[in-house]
JSON list of C-alpha atoms in Angstrom, two decimals:
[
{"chain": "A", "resi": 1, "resn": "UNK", "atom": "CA", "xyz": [0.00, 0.00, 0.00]},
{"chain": "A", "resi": 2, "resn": "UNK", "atom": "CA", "xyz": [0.96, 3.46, -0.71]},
{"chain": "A", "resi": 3, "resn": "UNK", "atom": "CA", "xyz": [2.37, 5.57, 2.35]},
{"chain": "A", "resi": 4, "resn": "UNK", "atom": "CA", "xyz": [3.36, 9.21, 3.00]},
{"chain": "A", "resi": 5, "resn": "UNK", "atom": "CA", "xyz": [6.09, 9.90, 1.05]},
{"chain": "A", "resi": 6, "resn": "UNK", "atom": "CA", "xyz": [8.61, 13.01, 2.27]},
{"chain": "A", "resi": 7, "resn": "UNK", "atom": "CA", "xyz": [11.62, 14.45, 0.48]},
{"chain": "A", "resi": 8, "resn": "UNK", "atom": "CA", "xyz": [14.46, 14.98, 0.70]},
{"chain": "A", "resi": 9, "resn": "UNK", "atom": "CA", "xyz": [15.34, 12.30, 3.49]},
{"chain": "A", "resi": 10, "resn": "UNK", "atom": "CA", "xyz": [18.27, 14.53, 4.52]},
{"chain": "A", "resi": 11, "resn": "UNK", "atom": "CA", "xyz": [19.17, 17.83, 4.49]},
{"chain": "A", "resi": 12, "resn": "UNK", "atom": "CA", "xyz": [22.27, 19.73, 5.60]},
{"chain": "A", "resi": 13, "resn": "UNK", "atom": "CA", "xyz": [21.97, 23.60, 5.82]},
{"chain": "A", "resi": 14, "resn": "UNK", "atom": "CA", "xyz": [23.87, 25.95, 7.03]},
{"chain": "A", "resi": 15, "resn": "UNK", "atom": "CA", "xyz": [22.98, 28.97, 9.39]},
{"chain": "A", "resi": 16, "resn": "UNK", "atom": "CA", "xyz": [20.58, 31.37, 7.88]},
{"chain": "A", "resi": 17, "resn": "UNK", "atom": "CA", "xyz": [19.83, 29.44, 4.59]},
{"chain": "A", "resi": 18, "resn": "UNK", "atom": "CA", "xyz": [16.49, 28.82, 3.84]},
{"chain": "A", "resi": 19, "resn": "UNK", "atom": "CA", "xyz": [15.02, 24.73, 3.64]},
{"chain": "A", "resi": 20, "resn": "UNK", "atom": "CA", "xyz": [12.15, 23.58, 1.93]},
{"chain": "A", "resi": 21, "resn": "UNK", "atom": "CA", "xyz": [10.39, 20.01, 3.01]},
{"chain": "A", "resi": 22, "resn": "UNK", "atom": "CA", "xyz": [8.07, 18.35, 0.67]},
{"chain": "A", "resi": 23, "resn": "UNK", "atom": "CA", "xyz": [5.32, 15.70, 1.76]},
{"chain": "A", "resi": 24, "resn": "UNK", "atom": "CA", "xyz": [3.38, 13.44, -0.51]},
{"chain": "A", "resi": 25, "resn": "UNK", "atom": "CA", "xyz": [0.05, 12.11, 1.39]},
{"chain": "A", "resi": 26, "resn": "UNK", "atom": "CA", "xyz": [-1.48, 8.94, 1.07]},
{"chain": "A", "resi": 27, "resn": "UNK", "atom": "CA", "xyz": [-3.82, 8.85, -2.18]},
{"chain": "A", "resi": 28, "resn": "UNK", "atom": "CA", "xyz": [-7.42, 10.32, -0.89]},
{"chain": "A", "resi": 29, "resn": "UNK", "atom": "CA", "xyz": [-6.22, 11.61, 2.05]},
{"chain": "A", "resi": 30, "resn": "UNK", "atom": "CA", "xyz": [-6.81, 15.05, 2.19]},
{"chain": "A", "resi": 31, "resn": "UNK", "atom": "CA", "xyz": [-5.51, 15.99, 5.44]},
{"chain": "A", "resi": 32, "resn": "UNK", "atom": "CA", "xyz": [-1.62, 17.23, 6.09]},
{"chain": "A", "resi": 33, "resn": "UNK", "atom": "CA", "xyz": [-0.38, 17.14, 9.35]},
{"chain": "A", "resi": 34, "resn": "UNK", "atom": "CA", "xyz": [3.20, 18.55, 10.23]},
{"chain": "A", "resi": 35, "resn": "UNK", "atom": "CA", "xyz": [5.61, 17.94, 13.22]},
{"chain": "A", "resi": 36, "resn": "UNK", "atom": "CA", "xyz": [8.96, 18.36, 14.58]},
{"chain": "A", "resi": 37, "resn": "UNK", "atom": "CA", "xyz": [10.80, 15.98, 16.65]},
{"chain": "A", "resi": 38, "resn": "UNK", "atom": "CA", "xyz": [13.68, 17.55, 18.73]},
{"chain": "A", "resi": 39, "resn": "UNK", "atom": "CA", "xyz": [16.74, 15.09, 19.40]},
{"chain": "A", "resi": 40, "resn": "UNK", "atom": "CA", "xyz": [15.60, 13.36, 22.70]},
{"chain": "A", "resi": 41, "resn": "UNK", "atom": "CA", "xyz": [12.16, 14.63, 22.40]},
{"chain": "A", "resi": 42, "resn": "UNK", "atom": "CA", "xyz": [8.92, 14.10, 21.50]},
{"chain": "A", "resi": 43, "resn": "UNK", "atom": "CA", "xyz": [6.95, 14.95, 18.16]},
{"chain": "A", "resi": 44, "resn": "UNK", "atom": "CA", "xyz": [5.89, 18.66, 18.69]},
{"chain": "A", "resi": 45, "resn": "UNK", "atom": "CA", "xyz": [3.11, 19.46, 16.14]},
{"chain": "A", "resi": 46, "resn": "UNK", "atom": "CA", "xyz": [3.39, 22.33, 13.61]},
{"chain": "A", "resi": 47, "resn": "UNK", "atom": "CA", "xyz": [0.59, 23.05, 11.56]},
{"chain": "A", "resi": 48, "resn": "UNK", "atom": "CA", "xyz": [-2.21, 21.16, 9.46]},
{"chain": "A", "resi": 49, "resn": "UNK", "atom": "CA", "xyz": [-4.29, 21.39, 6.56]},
{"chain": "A", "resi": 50, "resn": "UNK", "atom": "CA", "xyz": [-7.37, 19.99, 5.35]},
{"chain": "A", "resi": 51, "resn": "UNK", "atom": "CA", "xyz": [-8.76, 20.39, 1.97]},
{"chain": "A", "resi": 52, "resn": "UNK", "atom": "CA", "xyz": [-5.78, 23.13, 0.83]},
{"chain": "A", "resi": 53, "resn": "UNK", "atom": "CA", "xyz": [-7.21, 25.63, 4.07]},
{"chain": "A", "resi": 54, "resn": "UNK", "atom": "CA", "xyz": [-5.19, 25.85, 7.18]},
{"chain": "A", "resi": 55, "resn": "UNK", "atom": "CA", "xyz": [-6.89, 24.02, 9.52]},
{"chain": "A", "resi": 56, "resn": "UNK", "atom": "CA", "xyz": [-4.99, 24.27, 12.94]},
{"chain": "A", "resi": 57, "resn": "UNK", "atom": "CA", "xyz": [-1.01, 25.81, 14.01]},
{"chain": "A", "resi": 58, "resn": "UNK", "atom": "CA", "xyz": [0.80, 24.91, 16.77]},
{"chain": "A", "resi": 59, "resn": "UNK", "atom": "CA", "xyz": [4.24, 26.44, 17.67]},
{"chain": "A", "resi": 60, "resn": "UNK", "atom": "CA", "xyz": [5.88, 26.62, 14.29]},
{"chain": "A", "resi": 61, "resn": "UNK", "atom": "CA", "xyz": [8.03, 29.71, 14.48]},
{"chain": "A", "resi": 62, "resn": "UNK", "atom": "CA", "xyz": [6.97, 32.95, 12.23]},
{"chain": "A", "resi": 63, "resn": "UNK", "atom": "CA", "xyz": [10.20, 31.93, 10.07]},
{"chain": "A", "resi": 64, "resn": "UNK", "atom": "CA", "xyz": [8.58, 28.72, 8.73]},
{"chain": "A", "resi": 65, "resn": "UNK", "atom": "CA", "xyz": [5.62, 28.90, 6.36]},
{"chain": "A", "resi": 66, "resn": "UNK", "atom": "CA", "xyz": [3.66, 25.89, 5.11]},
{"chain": "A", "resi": 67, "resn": "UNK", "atom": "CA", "xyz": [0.64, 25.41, 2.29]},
{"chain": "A", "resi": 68, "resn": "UNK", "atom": "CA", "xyz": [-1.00, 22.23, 0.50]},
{"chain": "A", "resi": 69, "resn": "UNK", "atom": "CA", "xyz": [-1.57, 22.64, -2.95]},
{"chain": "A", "resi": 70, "resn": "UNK", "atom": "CA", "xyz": [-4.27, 20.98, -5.29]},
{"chain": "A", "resi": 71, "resn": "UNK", "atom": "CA", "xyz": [-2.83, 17.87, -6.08]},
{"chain": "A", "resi": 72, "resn": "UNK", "atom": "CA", "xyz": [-2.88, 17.56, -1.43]},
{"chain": "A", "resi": 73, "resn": "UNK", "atom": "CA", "xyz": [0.73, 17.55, -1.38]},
{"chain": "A", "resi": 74, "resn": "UNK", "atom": "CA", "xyz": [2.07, 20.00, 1.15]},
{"chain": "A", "resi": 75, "resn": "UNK", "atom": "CA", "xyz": [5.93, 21.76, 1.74]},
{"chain": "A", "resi": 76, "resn": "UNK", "atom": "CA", "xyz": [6.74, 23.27, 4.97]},
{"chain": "A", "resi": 77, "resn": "UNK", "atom": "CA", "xyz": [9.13, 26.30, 3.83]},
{"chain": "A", "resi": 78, "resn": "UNK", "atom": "CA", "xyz": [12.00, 27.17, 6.71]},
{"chain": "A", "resi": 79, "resn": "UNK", "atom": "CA", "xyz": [14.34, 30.64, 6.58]},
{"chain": "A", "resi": 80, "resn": "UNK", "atom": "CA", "xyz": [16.61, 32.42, 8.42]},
{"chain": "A", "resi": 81, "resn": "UNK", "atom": "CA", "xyz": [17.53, 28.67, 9.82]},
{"chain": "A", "resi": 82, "resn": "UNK", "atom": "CA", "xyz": [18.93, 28.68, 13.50]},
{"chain": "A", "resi": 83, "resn": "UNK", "atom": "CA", "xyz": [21.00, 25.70, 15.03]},
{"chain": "A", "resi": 84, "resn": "UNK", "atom": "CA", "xyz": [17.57, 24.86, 17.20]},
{"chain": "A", "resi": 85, "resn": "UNK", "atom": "CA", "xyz": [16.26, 24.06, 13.77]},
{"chain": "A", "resi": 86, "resn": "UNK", "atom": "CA", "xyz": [17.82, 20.94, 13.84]},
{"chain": "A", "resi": 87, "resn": "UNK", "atom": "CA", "xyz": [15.99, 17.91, 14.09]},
{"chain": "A", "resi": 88, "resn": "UNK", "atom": "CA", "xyz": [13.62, 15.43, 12.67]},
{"chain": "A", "resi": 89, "resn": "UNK", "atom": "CA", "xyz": [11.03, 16.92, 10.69]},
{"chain": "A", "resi": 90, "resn": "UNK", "atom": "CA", "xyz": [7.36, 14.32, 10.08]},
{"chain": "A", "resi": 91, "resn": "UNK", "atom": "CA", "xyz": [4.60, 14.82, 7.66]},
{"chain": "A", "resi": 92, "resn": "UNK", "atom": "CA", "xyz": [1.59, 13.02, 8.36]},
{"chain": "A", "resi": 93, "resn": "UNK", "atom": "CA", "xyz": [-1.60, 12.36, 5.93]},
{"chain": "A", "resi": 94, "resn": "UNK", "atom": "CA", "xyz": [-5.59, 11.60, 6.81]},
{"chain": "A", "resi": 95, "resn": "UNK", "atom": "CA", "xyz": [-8.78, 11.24, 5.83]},
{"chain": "A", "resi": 96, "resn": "UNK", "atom": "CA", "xyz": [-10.28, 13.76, 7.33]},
{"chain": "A", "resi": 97, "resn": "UNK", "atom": "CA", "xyz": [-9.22, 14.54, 10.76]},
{"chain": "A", "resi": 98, "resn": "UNK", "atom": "CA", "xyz": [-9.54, 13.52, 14.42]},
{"chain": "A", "resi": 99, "resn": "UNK", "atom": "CA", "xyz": [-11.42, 10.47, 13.98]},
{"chain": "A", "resi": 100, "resn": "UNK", "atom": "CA", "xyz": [-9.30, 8.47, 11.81]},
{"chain": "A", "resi": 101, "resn": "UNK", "atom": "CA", "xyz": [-5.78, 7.59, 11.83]},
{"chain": "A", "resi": 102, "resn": "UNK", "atom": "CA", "xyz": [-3.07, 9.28, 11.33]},
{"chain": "A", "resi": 103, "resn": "UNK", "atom": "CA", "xyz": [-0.24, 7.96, 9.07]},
{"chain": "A", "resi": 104, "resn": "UNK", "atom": "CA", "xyz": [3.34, 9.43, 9.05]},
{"chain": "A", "resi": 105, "resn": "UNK", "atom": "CA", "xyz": [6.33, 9.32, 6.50]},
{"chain": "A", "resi": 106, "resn": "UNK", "atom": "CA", "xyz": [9.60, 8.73, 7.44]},
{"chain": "A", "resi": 107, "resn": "UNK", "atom": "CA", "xyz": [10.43, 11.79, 8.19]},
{"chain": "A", "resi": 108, "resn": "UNK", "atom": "CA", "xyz": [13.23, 14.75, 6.93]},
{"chain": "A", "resi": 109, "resn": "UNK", "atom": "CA", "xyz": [16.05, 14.79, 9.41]},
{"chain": "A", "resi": 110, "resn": "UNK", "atom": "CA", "xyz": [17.39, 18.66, 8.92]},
{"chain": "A", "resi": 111, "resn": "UNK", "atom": "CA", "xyz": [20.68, 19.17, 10.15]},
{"chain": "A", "resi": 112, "resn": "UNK", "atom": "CA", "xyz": [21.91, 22.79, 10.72]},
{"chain": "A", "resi": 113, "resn": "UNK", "atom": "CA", "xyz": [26.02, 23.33, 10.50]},
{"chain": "B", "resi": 1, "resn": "UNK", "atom": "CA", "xyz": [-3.94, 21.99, 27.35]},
{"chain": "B", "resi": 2, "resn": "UNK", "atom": "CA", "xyz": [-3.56, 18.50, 26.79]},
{"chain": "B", "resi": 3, "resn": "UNK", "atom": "CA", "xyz": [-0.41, 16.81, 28.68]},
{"chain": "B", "resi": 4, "resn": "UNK", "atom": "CA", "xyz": [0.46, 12.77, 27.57]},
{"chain": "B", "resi": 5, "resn": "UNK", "atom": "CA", "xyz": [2.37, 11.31, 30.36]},
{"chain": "B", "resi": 6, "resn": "UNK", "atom": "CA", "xyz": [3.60, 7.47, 30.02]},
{"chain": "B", "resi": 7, "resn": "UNK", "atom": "CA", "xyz": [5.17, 5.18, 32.04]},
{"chain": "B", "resi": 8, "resn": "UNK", "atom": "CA", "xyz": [7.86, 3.89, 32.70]},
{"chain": "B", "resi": 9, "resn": "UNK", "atom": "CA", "xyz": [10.26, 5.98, 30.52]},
{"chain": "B", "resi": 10, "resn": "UNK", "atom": "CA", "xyz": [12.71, 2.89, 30.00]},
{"chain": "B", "resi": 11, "resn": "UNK", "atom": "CA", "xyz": [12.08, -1.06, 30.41]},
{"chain": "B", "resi": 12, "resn": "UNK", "atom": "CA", "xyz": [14.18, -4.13, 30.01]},
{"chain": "B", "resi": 13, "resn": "UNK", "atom": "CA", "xyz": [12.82, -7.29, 29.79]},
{"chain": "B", "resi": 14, "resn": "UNK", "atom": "CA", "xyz": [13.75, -10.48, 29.00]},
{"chain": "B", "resi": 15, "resn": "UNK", "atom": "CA", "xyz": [12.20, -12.05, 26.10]},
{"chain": "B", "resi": 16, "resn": "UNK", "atom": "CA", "xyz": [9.03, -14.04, 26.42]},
{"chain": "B", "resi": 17, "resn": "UNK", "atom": "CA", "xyz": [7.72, -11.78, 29.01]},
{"chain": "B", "resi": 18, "resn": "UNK", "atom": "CA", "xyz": [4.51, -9.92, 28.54]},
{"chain": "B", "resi": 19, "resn": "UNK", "atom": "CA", "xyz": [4.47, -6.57, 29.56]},
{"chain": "B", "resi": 20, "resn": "UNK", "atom": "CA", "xyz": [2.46, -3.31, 29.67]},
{"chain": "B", "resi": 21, "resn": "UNK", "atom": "CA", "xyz": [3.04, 0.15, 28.78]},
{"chain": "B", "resi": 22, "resn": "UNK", "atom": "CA", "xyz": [0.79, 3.16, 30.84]},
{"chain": "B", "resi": 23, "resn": "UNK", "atom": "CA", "xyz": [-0.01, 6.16, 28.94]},
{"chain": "B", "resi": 24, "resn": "UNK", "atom": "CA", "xyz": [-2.19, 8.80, 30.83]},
{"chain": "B", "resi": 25, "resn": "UNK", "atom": "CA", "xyz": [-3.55, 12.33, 29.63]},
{"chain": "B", "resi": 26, "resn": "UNK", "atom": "CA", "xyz": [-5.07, 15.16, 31.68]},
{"chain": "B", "resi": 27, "resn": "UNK", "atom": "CA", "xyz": [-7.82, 16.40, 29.20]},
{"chain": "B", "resi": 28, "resn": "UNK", "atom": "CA", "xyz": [-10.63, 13.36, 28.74]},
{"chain": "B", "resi": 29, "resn": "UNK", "atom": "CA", "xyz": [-12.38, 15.11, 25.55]},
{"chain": "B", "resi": 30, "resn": "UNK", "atom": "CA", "xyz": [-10.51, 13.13, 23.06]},
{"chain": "B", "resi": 31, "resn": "UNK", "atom": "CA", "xyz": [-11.38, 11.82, 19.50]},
{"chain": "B", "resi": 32, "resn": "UNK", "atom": "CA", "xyz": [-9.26, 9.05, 20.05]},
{"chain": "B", "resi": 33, "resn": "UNK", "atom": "CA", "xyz": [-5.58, 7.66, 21.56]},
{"chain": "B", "resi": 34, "resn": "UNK", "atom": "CA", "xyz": [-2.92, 6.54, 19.18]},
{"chain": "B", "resi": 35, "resn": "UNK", "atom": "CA", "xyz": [0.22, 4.15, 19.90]},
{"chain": "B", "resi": 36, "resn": "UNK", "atom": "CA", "xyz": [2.81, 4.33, 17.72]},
{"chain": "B", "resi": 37, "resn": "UNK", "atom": "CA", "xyz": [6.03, 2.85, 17.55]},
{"chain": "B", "resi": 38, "resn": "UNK", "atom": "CA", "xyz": [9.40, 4.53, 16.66]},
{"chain": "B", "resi": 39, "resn": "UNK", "atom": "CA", "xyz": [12.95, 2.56, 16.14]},
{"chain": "B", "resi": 40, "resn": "UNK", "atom": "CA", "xyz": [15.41, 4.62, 16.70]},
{"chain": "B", "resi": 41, "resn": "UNK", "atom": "CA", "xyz": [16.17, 7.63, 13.94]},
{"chain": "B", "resi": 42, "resn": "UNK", "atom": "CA", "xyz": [13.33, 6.39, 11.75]},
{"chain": "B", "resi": 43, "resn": "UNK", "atom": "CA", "xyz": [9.71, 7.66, 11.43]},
{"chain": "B", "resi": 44, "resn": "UNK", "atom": "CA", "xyz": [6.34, 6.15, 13.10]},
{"chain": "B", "resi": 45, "resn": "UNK", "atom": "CA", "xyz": [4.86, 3.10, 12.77]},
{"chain": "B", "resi": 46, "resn": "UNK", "atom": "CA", "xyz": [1.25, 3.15, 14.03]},
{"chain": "B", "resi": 47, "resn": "UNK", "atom": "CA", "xyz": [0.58, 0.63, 16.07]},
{"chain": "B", "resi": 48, "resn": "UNK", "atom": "CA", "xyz": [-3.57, 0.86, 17.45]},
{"chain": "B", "resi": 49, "resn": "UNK", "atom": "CA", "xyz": [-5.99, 3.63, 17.07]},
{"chain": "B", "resi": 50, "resn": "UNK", "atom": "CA", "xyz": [-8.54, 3.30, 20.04]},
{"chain": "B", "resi": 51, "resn": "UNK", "atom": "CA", "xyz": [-11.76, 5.27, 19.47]},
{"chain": "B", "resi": 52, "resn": "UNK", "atom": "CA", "xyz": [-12.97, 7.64, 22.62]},
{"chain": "B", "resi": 53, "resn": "UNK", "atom": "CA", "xyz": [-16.35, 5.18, 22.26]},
{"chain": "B", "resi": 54, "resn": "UNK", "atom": "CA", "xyz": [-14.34, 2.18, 22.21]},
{"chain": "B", "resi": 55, "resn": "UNK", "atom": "CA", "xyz": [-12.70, 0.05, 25.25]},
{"chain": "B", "resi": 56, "resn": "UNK", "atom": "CA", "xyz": [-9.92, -1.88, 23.55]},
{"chain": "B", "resi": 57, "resn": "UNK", "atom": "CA", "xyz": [-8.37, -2.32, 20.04]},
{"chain": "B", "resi": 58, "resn": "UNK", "atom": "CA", "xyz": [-6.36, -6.03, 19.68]},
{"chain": "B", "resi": 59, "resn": "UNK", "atom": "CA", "xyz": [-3.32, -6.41, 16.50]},
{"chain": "B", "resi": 60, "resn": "UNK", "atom": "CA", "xyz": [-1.24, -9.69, 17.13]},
{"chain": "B", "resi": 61, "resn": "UNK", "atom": "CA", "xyz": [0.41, -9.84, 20.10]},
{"chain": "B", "resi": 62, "resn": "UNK", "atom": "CA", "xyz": [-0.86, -6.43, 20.93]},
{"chain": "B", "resi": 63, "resn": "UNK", "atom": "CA", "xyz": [-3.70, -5.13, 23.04]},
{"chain": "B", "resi": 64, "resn": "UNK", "atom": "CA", "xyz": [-4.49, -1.33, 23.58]},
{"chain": "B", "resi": 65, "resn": "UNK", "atom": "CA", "xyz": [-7.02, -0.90, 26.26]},
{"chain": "B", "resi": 66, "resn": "UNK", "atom": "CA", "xyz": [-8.61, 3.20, 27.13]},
{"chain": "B", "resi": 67, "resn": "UNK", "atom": "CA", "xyz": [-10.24, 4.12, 30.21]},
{"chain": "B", "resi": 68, "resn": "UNK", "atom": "CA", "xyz": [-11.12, 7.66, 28.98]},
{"chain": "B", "resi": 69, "resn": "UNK", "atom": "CA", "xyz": [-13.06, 8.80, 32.35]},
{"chain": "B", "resi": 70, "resn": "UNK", "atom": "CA", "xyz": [-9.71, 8.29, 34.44]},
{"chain": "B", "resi": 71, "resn": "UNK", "atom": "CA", "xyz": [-7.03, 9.48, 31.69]},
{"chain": "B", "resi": 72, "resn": "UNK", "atom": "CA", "xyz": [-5.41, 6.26, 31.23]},
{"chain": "B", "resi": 73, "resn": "UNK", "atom": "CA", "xyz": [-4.72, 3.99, 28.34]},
{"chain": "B", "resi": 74, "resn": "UNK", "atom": "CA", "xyz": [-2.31, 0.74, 28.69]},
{"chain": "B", "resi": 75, "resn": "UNK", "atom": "CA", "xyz": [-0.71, -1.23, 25.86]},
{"chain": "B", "resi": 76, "resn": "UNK", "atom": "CA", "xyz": [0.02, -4.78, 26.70]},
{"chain": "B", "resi": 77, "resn": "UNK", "atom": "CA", "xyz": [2.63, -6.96, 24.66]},
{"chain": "B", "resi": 78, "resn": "UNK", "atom": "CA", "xyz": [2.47, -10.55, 25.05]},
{"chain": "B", "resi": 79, "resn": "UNK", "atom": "CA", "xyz": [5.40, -12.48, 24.56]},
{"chain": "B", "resi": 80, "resn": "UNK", "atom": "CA", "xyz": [7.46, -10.37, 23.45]},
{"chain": "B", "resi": 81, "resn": "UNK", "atom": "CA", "xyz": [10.74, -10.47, 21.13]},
{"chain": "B", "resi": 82, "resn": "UNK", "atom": "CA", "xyz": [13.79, -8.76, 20.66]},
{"chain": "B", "resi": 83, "resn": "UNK", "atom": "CA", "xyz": [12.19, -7.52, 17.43]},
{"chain": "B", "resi": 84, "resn": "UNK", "atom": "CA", "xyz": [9.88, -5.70, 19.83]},
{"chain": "B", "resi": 85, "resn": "UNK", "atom": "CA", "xyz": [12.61, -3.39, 20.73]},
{"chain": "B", "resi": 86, "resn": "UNK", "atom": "CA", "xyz": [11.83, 0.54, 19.96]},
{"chain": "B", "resi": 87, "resn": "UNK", "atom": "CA", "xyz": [10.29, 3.32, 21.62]},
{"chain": "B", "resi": 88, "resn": "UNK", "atom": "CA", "xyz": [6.82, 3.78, 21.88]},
{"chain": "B", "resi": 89, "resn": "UNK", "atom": "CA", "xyz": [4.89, 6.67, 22.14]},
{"chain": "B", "resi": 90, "resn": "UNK", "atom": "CA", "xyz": [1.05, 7.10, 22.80]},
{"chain": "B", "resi": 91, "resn": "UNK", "atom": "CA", "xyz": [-0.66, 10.32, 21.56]},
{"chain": "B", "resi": 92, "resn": "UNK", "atom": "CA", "xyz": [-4.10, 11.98, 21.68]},
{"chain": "B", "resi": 93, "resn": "UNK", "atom": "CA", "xyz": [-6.07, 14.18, 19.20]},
{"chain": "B", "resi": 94, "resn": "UNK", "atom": "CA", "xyz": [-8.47, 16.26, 21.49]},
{"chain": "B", "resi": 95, "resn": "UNK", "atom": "CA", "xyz": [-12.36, 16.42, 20.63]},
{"chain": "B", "resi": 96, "resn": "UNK", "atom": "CA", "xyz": [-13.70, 20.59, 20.14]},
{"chain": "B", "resi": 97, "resn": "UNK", "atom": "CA", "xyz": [-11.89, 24.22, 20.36]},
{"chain": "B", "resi": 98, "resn": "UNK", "atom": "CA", "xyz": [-10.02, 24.71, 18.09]},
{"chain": "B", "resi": 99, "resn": "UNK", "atom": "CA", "xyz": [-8.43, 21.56, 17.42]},
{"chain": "B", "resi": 100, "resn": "UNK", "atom": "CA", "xyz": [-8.31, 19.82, 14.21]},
{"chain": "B", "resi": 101, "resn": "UNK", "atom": "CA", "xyz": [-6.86, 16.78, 14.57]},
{"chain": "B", "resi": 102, "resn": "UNK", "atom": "CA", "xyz": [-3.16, 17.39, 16.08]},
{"chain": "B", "resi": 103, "resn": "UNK", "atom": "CA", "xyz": [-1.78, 14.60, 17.92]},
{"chain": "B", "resi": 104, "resn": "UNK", "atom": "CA", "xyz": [-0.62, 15.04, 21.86]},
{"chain": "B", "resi": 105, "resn": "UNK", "atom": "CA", "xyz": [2.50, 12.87, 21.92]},
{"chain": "B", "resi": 106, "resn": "UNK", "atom": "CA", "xyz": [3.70, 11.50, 25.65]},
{"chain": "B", "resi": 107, "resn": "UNK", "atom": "CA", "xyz": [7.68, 11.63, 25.80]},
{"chain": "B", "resi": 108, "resn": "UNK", "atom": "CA", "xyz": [7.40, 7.79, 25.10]},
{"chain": "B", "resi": 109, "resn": "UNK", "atom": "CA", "xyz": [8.75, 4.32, 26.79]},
{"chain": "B", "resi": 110, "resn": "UNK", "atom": "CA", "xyz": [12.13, 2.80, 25.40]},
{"chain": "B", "resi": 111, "resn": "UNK", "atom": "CA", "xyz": [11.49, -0.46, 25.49]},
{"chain": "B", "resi": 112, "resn": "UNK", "atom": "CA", "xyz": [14.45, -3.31, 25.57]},
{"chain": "B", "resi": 113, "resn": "UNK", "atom": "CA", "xyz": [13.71, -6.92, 25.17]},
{"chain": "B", "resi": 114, "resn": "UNK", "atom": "CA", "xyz": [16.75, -9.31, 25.67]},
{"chain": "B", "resi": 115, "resn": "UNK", "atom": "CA", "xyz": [17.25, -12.71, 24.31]}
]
């Protein structure tokens, strides 16, 4: 079966650069969830989408940006990249949301120099 | 605001044994309670999804049980393997307000299983 696909699997920036994660949901889905996953830490959610409209934000800093476009995919856009930037970086797709699961990619480990 | 405790935050056990992971959460009005599990630098495998009207979910050697009036949910592994080794996080998605479907992670239980 077809599962959330995210790109690039790695990334190396340095300081102040600018990053840009893609995420491929599941076919149907039309739900985007992202999250960020500190070394040591738990998932820490950043923003979602359903149906192309922000549906909910979290604490995603005023430096990052994220849309979904019409085919559902989504990018989460990062500037002005700080060391604390580093870290694991998840995309998750739905159908719908709350009620039904939630399934993620395999994430976009950023690494900041 | 929703807080996702679980316990213990490490466990070693030796293989064969069953076991049981605690997850509680402070906020009852959920949608549902996730488990997931995570090996270590890769992304999440979901595990069970329990719905808020449901009691228990059951996957293989898995059971996921939710006791949403007292905040707790408990994932029980029977006989488990050294394949079993991982972390494994619970997490909530919280029913009204403004919330949309954004999962509540805990901070997870490493789990080691030795042959």
């Amino acid at each position: 079966a077809a599962g959330v696909i995210q790109s690039p699997r790695h990334l190396i920036k340095e300081k102040r650069e600018t990053a840009t994660l893609k995420c491929y949901p599941i076919p149907r889905h039309d739900t985007v969830y992202w999250y960020q996953q500190g070394p040591g830490q738990d998932p820490q959610f950043l923003i979602s989408f359903y149906e192309k409209m922000q549906s909910d934000k979290g604490s995603i800093p005023d430096r990052f940006s994220a849309q979904q476009f019409s085919d559902y995919h989504s990018e989460l856009n990062m500037s002005s990249l700080e060391l604390g930037d580093s870290a694991l970086y998840f995309c998750a797709s739905s159908l719908g949301t709350g009620i039904q699961p939630q399934h993620f990619g395999d994430g976009t480990r950023l690494s900041i120099l | 605001k929703q807080e996702v405790t679980q316990i213990p935050a490490a466990l070693s056990v030796p293989e064969g044994e069953n076991l049981v992971l605690n997850c509680s959460f402070t906020d009852s009005a959920i949608y549902n309670l996730q488990w997931f599990r995570q090996d270590p630098g890769k992304g999440l495998t979901s595990l069970l999804l329990i719905q808020s009207s449901q009691r228990e979910q059951t996957s293989g050697r898995l059971n996921a049980s939710l006791d949403k009036s007292s905040g707790r949910s408990t994932l029980y592994i029977a006989a488990s393997q050294p394949g079993d080794s991982a972390t494994y996080l619970c997490a909530s998605v919280n029913a009204g307000g403004t919330s949309y479907g954004k999962l509540t992670f805990g901070q997870g239980t490493i789990l080691t299983v030795h042959p």
